[in-house]
XYZ file of C-alpha atoms in Angstrom:
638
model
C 64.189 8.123 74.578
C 64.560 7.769 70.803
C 64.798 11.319 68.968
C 62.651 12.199 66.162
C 64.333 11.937 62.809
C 65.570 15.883 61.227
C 63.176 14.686 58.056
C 59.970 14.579 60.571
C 60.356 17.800 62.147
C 60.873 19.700 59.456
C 57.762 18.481 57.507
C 55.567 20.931 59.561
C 57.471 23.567 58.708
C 57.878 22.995 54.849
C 53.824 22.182 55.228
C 53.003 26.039 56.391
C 55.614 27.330 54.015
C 53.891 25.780 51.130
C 50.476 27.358 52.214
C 52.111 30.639 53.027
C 53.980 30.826 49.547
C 51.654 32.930 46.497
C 50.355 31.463 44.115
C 50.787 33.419 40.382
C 47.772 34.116 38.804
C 47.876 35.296 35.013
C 49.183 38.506 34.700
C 48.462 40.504 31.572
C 48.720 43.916 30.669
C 45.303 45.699 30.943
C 43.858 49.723 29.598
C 41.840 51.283 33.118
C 40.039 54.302 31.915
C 38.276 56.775 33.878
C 37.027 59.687 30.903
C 38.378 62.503 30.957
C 40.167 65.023 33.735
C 39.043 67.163 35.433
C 41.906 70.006 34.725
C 41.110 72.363 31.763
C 42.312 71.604 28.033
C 45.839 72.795 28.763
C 46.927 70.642 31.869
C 50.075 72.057 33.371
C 52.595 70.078 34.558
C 51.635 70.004 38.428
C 48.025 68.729 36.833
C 49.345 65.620 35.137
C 51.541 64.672 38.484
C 48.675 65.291 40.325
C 46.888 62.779 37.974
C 49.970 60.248 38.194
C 49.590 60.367 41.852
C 46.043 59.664 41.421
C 46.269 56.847 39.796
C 49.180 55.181 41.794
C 46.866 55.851 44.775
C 43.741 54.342 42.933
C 45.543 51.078 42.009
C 47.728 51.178 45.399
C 44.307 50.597 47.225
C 43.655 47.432 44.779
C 47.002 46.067 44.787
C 47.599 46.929 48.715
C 50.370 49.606 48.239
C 51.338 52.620 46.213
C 54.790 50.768 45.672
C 52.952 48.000 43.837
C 51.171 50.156 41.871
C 54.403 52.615 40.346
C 55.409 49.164 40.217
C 52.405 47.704 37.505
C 51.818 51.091 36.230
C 53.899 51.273 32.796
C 51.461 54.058 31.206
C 49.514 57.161 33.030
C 47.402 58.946 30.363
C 47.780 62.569 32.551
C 46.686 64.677 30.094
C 43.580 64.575 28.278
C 42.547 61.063 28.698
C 42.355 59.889 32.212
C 43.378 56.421 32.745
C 46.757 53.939 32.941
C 47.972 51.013 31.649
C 49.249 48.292 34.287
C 50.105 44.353 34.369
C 47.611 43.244 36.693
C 45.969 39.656 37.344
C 42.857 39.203 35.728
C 40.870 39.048 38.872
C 42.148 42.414 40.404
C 41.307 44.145 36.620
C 37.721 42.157 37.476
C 37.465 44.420 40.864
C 38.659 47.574 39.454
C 35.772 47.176 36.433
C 33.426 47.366 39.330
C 34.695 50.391 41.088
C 31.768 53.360 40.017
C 34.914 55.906 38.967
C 36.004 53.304 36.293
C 34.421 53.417 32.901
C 36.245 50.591 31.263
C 38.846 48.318 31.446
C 40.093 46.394 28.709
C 42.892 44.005 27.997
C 45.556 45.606 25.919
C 45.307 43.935 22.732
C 46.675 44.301 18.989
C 45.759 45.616 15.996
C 46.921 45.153 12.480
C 47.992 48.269 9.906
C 45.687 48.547 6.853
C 48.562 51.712 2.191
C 51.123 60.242 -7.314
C 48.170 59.754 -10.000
C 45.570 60.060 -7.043
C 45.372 63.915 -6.690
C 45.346 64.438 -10.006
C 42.272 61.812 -10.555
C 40.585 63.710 -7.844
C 40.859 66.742 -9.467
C 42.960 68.920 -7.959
C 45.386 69.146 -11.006
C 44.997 68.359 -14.285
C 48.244 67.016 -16.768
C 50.465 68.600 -13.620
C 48.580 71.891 -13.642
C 46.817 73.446 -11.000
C 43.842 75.045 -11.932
C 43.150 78.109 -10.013
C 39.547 76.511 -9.083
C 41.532 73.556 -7.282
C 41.037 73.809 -3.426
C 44.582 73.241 -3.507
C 45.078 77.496 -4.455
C 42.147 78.333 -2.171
C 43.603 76.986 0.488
C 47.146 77.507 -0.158
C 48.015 73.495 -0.296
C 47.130 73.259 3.399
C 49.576 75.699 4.532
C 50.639 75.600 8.435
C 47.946 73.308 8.744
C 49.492 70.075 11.263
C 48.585 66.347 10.304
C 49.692 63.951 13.008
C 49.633 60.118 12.183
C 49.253 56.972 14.225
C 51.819 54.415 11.965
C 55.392 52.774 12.362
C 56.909 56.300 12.490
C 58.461 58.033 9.812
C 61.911 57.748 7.652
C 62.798 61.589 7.940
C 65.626 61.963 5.165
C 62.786 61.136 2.752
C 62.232 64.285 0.351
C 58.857 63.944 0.961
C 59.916 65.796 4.087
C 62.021 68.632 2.704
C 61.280 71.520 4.341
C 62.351 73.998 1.401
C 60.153 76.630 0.937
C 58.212 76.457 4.161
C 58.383 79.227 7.026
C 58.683 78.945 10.859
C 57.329 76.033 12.513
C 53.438 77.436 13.106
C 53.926 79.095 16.851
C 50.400 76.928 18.566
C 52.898 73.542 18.042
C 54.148 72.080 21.816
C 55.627 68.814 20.492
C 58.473 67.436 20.277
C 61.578 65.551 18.385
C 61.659 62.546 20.173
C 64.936 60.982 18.779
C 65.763 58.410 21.328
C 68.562 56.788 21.231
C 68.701 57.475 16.963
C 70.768 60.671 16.612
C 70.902 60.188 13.247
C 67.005 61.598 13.343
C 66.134 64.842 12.585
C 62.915 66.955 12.244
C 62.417 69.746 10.680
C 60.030 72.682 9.510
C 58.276 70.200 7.544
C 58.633 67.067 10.001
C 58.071 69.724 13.155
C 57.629 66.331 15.313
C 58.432 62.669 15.959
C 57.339 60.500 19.279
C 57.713 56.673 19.943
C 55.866 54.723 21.791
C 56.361 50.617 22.955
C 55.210 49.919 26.299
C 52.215 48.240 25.814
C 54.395 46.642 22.962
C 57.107 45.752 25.620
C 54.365 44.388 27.695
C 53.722 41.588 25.078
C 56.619 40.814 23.191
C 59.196 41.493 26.842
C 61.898 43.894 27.035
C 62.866 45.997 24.349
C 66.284 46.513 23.681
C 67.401 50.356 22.582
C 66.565 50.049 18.674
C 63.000 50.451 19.448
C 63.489 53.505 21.010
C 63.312 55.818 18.129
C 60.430 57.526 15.995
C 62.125 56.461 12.467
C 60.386 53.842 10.593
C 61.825 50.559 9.938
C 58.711 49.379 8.044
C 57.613 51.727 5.376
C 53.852 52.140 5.799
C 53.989 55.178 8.212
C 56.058 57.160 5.804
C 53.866 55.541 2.956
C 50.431 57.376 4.685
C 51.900 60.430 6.027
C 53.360 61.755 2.939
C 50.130 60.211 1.273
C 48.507 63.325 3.674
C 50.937 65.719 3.782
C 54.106 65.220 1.665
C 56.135 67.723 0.052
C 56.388 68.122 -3.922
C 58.962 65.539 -5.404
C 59.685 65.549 -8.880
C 60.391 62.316 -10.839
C 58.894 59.755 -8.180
C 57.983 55.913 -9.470
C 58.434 52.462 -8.516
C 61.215 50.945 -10.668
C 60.176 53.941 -13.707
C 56.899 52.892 -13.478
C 54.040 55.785 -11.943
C 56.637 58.708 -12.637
C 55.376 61.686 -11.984
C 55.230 64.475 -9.345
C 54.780 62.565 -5.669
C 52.581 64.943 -3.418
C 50.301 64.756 -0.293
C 47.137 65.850 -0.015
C 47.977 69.337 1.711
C 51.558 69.577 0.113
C 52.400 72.831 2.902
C 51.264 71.088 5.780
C 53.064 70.345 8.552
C 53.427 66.927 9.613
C 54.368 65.102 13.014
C 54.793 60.903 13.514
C 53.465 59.226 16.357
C 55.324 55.439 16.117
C 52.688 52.942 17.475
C 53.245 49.837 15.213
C 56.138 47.331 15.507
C 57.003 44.169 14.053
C 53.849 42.017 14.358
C 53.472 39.225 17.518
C 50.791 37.009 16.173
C 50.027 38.988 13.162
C 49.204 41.886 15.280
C 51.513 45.192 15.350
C 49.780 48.049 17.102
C 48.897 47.638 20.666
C 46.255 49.547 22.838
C 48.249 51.221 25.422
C 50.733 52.764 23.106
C 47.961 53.954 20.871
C 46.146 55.626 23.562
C 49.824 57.344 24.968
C 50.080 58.516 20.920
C 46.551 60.237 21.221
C 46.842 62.075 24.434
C 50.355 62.991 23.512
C 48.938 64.141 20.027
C 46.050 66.458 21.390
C 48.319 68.282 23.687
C 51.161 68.855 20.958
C 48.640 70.277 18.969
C 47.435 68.182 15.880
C 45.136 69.578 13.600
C 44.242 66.730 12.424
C 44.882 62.854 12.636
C 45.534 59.890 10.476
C 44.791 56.506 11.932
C 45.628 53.561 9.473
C 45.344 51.017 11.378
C 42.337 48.928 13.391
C 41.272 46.014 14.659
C 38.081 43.755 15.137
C 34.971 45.838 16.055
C 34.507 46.699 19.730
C 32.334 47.987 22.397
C 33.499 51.863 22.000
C 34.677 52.059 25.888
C 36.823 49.270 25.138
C 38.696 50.436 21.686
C 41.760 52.709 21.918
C 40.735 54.181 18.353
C 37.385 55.071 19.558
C 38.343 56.424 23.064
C 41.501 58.188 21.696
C 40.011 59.753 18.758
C 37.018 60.793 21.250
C 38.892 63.070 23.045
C 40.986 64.435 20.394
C 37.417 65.642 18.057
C 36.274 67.187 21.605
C 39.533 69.585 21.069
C 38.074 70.086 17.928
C 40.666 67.845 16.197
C 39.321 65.929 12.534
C 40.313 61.841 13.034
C 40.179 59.790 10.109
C 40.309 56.027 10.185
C 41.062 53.261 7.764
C 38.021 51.049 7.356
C 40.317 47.642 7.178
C 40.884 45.276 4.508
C 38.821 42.143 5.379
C 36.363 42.374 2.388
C 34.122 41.298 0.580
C 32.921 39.915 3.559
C 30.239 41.478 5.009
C 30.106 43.326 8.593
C 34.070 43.731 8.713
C 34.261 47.380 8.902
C 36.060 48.680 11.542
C 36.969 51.849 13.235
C 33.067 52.263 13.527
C 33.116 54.973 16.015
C 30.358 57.856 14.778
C 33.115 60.996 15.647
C 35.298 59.121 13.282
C 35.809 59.596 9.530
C 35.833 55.947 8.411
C 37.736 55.372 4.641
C 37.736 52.415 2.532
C 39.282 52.145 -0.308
C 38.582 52.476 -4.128
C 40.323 52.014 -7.326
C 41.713 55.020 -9.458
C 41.960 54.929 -13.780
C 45.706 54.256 -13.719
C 46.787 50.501 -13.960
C 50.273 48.948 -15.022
C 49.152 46.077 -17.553
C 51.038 43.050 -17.948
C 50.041 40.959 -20.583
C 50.457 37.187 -20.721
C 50.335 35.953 -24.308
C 49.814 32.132 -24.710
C 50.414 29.944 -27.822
C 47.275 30.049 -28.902
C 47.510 33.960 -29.493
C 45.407 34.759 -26.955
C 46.315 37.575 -24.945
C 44.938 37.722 -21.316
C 45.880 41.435 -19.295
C 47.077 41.329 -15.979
C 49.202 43.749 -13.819
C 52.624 44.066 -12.295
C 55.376 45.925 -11.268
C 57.962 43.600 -11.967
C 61.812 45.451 -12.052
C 62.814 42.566 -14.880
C 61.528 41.437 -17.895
C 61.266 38.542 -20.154
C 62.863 38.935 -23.630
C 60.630 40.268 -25.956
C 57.979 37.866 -28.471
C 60.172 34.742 -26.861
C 57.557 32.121 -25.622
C 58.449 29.987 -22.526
C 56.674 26.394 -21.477
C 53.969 27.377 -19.282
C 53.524 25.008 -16.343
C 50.914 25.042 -13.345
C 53.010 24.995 -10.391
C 51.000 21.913 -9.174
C 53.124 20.287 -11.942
C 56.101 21.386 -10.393
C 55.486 19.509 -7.126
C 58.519 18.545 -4.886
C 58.403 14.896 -3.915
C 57.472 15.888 -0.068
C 54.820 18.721 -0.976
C 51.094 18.432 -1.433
C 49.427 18.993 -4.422
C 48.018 22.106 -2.944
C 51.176 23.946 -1.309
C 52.910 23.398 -4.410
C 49.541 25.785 -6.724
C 50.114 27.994 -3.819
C 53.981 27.763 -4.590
C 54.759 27.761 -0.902
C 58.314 27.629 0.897
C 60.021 24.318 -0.474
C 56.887 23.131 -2.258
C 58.577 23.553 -5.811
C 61.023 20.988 -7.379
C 63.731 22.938 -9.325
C 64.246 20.333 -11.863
C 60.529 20.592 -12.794
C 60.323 24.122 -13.111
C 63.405 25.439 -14.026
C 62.781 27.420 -17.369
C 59.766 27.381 -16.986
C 56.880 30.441 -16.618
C 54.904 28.868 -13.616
C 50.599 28.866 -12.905
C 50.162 29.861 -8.948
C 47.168 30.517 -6.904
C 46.667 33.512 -5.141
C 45.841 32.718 -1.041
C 47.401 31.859 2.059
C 51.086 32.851 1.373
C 52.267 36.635 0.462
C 51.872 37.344 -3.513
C 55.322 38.542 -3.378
C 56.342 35.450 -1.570
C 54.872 32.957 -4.357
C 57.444 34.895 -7.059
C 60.379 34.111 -4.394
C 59.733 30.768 -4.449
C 59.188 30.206 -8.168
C 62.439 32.112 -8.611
C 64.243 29.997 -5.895
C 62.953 27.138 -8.140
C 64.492 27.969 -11.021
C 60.812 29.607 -13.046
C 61.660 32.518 -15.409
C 58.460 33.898 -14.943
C 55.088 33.846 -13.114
C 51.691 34.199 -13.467
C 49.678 34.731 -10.603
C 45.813 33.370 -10.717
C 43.257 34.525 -8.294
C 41.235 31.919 -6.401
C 37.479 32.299 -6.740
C 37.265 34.284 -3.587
C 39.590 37.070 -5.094
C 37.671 37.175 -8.572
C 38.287 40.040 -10.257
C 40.980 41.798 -7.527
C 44.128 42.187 -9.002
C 47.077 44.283 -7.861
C 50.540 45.474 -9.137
C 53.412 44.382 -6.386
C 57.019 44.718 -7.305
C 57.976 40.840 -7.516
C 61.283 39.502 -7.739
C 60.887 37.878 -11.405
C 58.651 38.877 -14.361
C 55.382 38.435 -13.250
C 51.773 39.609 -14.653
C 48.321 39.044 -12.016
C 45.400 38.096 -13.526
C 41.892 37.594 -12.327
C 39.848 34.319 -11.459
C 38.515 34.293 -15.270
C 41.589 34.557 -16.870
C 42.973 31.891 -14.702
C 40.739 29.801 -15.460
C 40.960 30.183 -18.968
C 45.093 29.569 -18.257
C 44.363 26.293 -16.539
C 41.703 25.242 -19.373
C 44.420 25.994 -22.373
C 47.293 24.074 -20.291
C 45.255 20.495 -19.713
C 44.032 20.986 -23.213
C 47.618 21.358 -24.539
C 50.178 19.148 -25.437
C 53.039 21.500 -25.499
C 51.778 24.975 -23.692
C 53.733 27.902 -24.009
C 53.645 31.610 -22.809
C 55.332 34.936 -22.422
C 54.528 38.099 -20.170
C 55.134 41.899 -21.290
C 57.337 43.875 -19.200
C 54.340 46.234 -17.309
C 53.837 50.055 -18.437
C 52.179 52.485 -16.813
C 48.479 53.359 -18.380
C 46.023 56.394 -17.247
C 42.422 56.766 -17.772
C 41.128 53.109 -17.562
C 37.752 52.579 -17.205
C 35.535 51.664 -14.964
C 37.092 54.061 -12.216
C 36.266 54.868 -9.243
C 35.611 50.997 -8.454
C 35.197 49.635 -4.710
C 38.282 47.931 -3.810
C 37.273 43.831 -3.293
C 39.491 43.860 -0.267
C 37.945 46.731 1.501
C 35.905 46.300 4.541
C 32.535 46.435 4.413
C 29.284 47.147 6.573
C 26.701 46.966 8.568
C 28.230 48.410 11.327
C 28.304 45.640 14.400
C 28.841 47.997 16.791
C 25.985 50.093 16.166
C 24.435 48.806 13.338
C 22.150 52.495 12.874
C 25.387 54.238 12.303
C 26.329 53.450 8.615
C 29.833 52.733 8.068
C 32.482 53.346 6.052
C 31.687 56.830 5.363
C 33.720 57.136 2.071
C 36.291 55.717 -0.169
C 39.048 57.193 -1.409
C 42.352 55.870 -3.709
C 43.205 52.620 -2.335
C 44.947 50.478 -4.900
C 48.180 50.734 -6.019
C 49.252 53.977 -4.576
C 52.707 55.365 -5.053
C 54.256 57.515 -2.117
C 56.955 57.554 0.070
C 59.108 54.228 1.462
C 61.418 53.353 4.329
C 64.955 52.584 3.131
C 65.369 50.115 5.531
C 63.302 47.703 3.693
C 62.767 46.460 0.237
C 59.729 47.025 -1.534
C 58.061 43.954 -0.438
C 58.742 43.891 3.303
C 60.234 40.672 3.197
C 63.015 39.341 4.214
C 64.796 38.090 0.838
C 64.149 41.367 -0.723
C 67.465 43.237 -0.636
C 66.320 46.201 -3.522
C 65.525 49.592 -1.877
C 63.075 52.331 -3.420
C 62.531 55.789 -2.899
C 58.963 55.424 -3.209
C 56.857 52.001 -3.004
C 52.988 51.705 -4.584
C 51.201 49.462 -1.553
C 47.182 48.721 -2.197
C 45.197 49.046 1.427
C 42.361 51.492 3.068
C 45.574 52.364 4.960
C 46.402 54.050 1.732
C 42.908 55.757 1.421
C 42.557 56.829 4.628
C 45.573 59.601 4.550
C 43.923 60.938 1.121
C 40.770 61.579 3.265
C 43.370 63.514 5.741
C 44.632 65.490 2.985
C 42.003 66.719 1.809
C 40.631 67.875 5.805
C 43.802 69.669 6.092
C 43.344 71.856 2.997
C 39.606 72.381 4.615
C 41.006 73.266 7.907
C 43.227 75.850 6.254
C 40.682 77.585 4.874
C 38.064 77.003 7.176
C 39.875 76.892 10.579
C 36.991 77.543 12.555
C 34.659 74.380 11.525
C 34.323 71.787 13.729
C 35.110 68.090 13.006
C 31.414 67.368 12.499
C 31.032 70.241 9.886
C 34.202 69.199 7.941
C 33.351 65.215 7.875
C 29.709 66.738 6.659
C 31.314 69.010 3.888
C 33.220 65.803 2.628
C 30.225 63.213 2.566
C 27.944 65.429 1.103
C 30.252 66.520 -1.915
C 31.728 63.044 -2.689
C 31.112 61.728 -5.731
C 28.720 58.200 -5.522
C 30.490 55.281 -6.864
C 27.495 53.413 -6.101
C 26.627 50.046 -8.007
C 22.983 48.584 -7.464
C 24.160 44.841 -7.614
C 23.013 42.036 -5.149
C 26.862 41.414 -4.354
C 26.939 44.556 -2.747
C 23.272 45.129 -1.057
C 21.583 43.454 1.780
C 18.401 43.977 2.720
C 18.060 46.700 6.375
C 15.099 47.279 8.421
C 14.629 50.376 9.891
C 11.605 52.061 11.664
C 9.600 49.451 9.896
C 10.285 50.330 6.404
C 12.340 47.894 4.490
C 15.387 49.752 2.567
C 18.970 48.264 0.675
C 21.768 48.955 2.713
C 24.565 49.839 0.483
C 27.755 48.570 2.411
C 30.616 50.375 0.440
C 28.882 53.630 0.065
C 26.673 53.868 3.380
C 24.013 54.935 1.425
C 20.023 53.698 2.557
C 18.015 53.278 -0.639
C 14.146 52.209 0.133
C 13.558 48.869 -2.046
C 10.812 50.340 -4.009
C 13.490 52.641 -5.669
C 15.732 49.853 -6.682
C 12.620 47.482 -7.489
C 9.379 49.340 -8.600
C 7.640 46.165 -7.946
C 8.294 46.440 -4.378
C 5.837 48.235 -2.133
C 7.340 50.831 0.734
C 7.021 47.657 3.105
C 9.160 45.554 1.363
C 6.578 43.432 -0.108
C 5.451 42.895 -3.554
């Protein structure tokens, strides 16, 4: 009798193996959150194991053992917020959003960060003086009072963090100096504490190796807010001798702690879920006064935002959050950080500007601003070129007005002062390019959508931004031209410009879309070309060509408004300590100055309980119709 062949017999076997073998569903990293504990406001240590234990056991029963779950687990929120952070597939995070202990689960998503004149156009000094009717003296510039801030960290040898002149660190602090594996970083009695935080970034991006595991900031917006909120005095701060004056915080003798959340962006997003929820819990226990929060993300249901959940349970321990409303206008319903226990900032212009002129052969003289480090020679005109002009052989038309990477041909522009278009590519970026071309000079023209927006970055080449009028008028004078020529003024510094306050055109704006009868933001403050401390581990433009290092850096941003807003609660919570969140967010909306403008560009109609009023989306203010319009009847009609 013949025997089967070895390939026959085995094909049942490799038949049940192929059925028995698991098939991998997605796995992605996912937020489970229960509320809060059920231990008191100071958890001891046997509280928050018996919370980890919890939640290995709760997951265990999902995933089919407790080894799986240590195993997913990579965050357990133990202390004030009860919940974990786990790679799970998405059907098991489906079955553990129906389980009745579970308020929420969410996938563990990104968010984006939104960043020395300012105090004194507040009010709180005057030509360097404080008066003795500042708060500032009443409430001894914020003394002992702790700001904590959710950012990239913090570059400690900054002397925006000299302790000089402060006392012991405040005895009701139970943080720490998280230092990592970066013994070069130190804290301090001004810097009393530094933590890090990257899992949830880990669980994105894949392992980390040990650079990430330090507090310091590689960035420069974290130091950028937090001295913004509570930096010491420094004498002779500017960008490139431009701003120079006295650099300050908000509450000068507060104390200060980083929480690092934000790491180089994956997708254009930097600040992930899970790591911003670890910073909160971490924050409320250490004990934070108060907390700044530049950074946010699209609007979401509030059980599924970090920032909402997070700053929840830090205002029930009586701690003030503020929040940076984001940097997505003019359009409208873009706010975010939405959540009513939150004080939401956008941002707002100041009266100091640093005017750079560009003076065309014609004479006419068109103002822009700038904080270029060179200069043109003085009175000595240039041809003036749009950058379309300049077009490399292989380019478009349209990359080459945005002056894009390797849109620019050298022999065209070299010599030359070139026209780009604001959009798309990084304003600092456009310079590069024009540089890299061989351009002496720039001048950078808004697109219609920017209109009258303009902002002073430290470019790479002389440089002057103008607004979408002026452009145009630029374009109009070169096609009508045969020869055109130009030259820009180096910038200066100017104070006292008018109009000021003015709503920043890239800050956020409502209705709320979360809860649309909760007006948001809730006030502006500075936002536009801010000067404050910088990382020296990048140049002042964050990029990568930029090899120049600054003590100080002016960024534009409701990141930078939102730490003036946390100033100014830690001076209140210094000499009011016993006012609750509510009462000092109520004290700051109610004594703010309106900056109000009744124009259509700014006003949509709102109805509410049947009457028809304007909703004014930078102030948050409800004005019935019939105020604006006399014409209009209570109901809206005429």
């Amino acid at each position: 009798m013949r025997l089967p062949s070895p390939t026959l017999c085995l094909l049942p076997f490799l038949f049940l193996t192929l059925l028995q073998r698991p098939t991998f569903a997605s796995i992605k990293p996912y937020v489970v959150y229960f509320g809060g504990h059920s231990h008191g406001p100071k958890p001891s240590s046997l509280d928050a194991n018996l919370a980890k234990d919890s939640h290995y056991e709760f997951l265990g029963s999902f995933l089919g053992s407790r080894e799986f779950a240590e195993d997913a687990i990579f965050y357990s929120y133990t202390r004030h917020i009860n919940g974990f952070a786990a790679t799970l597939e998405d059907e098991v995070a489906a079955e553990i959003a129906k389980h009745p202990r579970v308020v929420s689960v969410f996938l563990n998503q990104g968010r984006k960060q939104h960043t020395t004149h300012s105090w004194s156009f507040l009010g709180l000094e005057k030509d360097g003086v404080v008066p003795s009717s500042s708060i500032w003296k009443k409430a001894r510039f914020g003394e002992d009072t702790i700001i904590g801030n959710l950012d990239t960290g913090v570059w400690p040898e900054s002397e925006s963090f000299s302790d000089e002149g402060l006392g012991p660190i405040p005895s009701k602090w139970n943080g720490t100096c998280q230092n990592g594996h970066d013994p070069g970083f130190h804290c301090n009695r001004k810097l009393i504490g530094a933590r890090y935080f990257n899992k949830g970034y880990a669980s994105i991006v894949g392992h980390l190796n040990s650079s990430f595991d330090t507090p310091r900031d590689e960035d420069g917006h974290g130091s950028h807010t937090l001295s913004t909120a509570g930096g010491s005095f420094v004498a002779g701060a500017s960008v490139f001798y431009m701003g120079n004056g006295t650099a300050k915080g908000g509450s000068p003798k507060a104390r200060v702690a980083a929480y690092k959340v934000c790491y180089p962006p994956v997708d254009g997003e930097e600040c992930f879920d899970a790591d911003i929820l670890a910073a909160f819990d971490a924050a409320i226990s250490d004990g934070v006064d108060v907390l700044s929060v530049s950074l946010g993300g699209n609007p979401t249901a509030f059980f599924n935002d970090s920032v909402a959940i997070g700053s929840f349970h830090a205002v029930k321990h009586g701690i003030v959050v503020i929040c940076s409303a984001g940097n997505s206008g003019p359009v409208d319903g873009t706010v975010s950080n939405v959540a009513p226990w939150e004080i939401t900032v956008g941002a707002s212009t100041m009266d100091r500007e640093f005017p750079s002129y560009v003076v065309l052969g014609n004479k006419i003289s068109i103002k822009g601003e700038s904080l270029s480090a060179k200069a043109l020679p003085r009175n000595k005109f240039f041809p003036l070129m749009s950058a379309a002009d300049a077009r490399a052989t292989n380019a478009s038309v349209e990359n080459a007005l945005l002056c894009k990477d390797g849109s620019l041909d050298p022999e065209k522009a070299k010599g030359k002062i070139l026209v780009c278009l604001r959009g798309i590519n990084a304003r600092v970026d456009k310079g590069q390019q024009a540089a890299l071309a061989g351009a002496v000079g720039m001048v950078l023209a808004n697109n219609k959508d920017a209109g009258n927006e303009i902002l002073a970055d430290p470019h790479v080449l002389p440089v002057s931004h103008i607004n979408y009028t002026s452009g145009v008028a630029i374009f109009k004078y070169i096609n009508s031209t045969e020869y055109p020529v130009a030259y820009i003024t180096h910038p200066v510094t100017r104070i006292g410009t008018k109009p000021a306050p003015v709503v920043a055109a890239f800050s956020s704006k409502g209705p709320n879309t979360v809860t649309p009868e909760i007006l948001k933001p809730d006030i502006t403050a500075p936002g536009v070309s801010v000067i404050a401390a910088f990382t020296k581990a990048q140049g002042p433009t964050n990029q990568d060509f930029d090899t120049r290092r600054v003590l100080f850096n002016s960024i534009s941003g409701t990141s930078m408004s939102c730490p003036h807003v946390s100033g100014i609660v830690g001076l209140l919570k210094t000499l009011h300590p016993t006012w609750s969140p509510a009462s000092i967010k109520s004290a700051i909306m109610t004594t703010g100055e309106s900056i109000c403008k009744l124009s259509e560009l700014w006003f949509i109609p709102y109805s509410f309980k049947s009457r028809k009023f304007i909703l004014d989306l930078d102030c948050s203010y409800l004005i019935p119709l019939s105020s604006v319009f006399p014409e209009l009847h209570s109901d809206g009609t005429r």
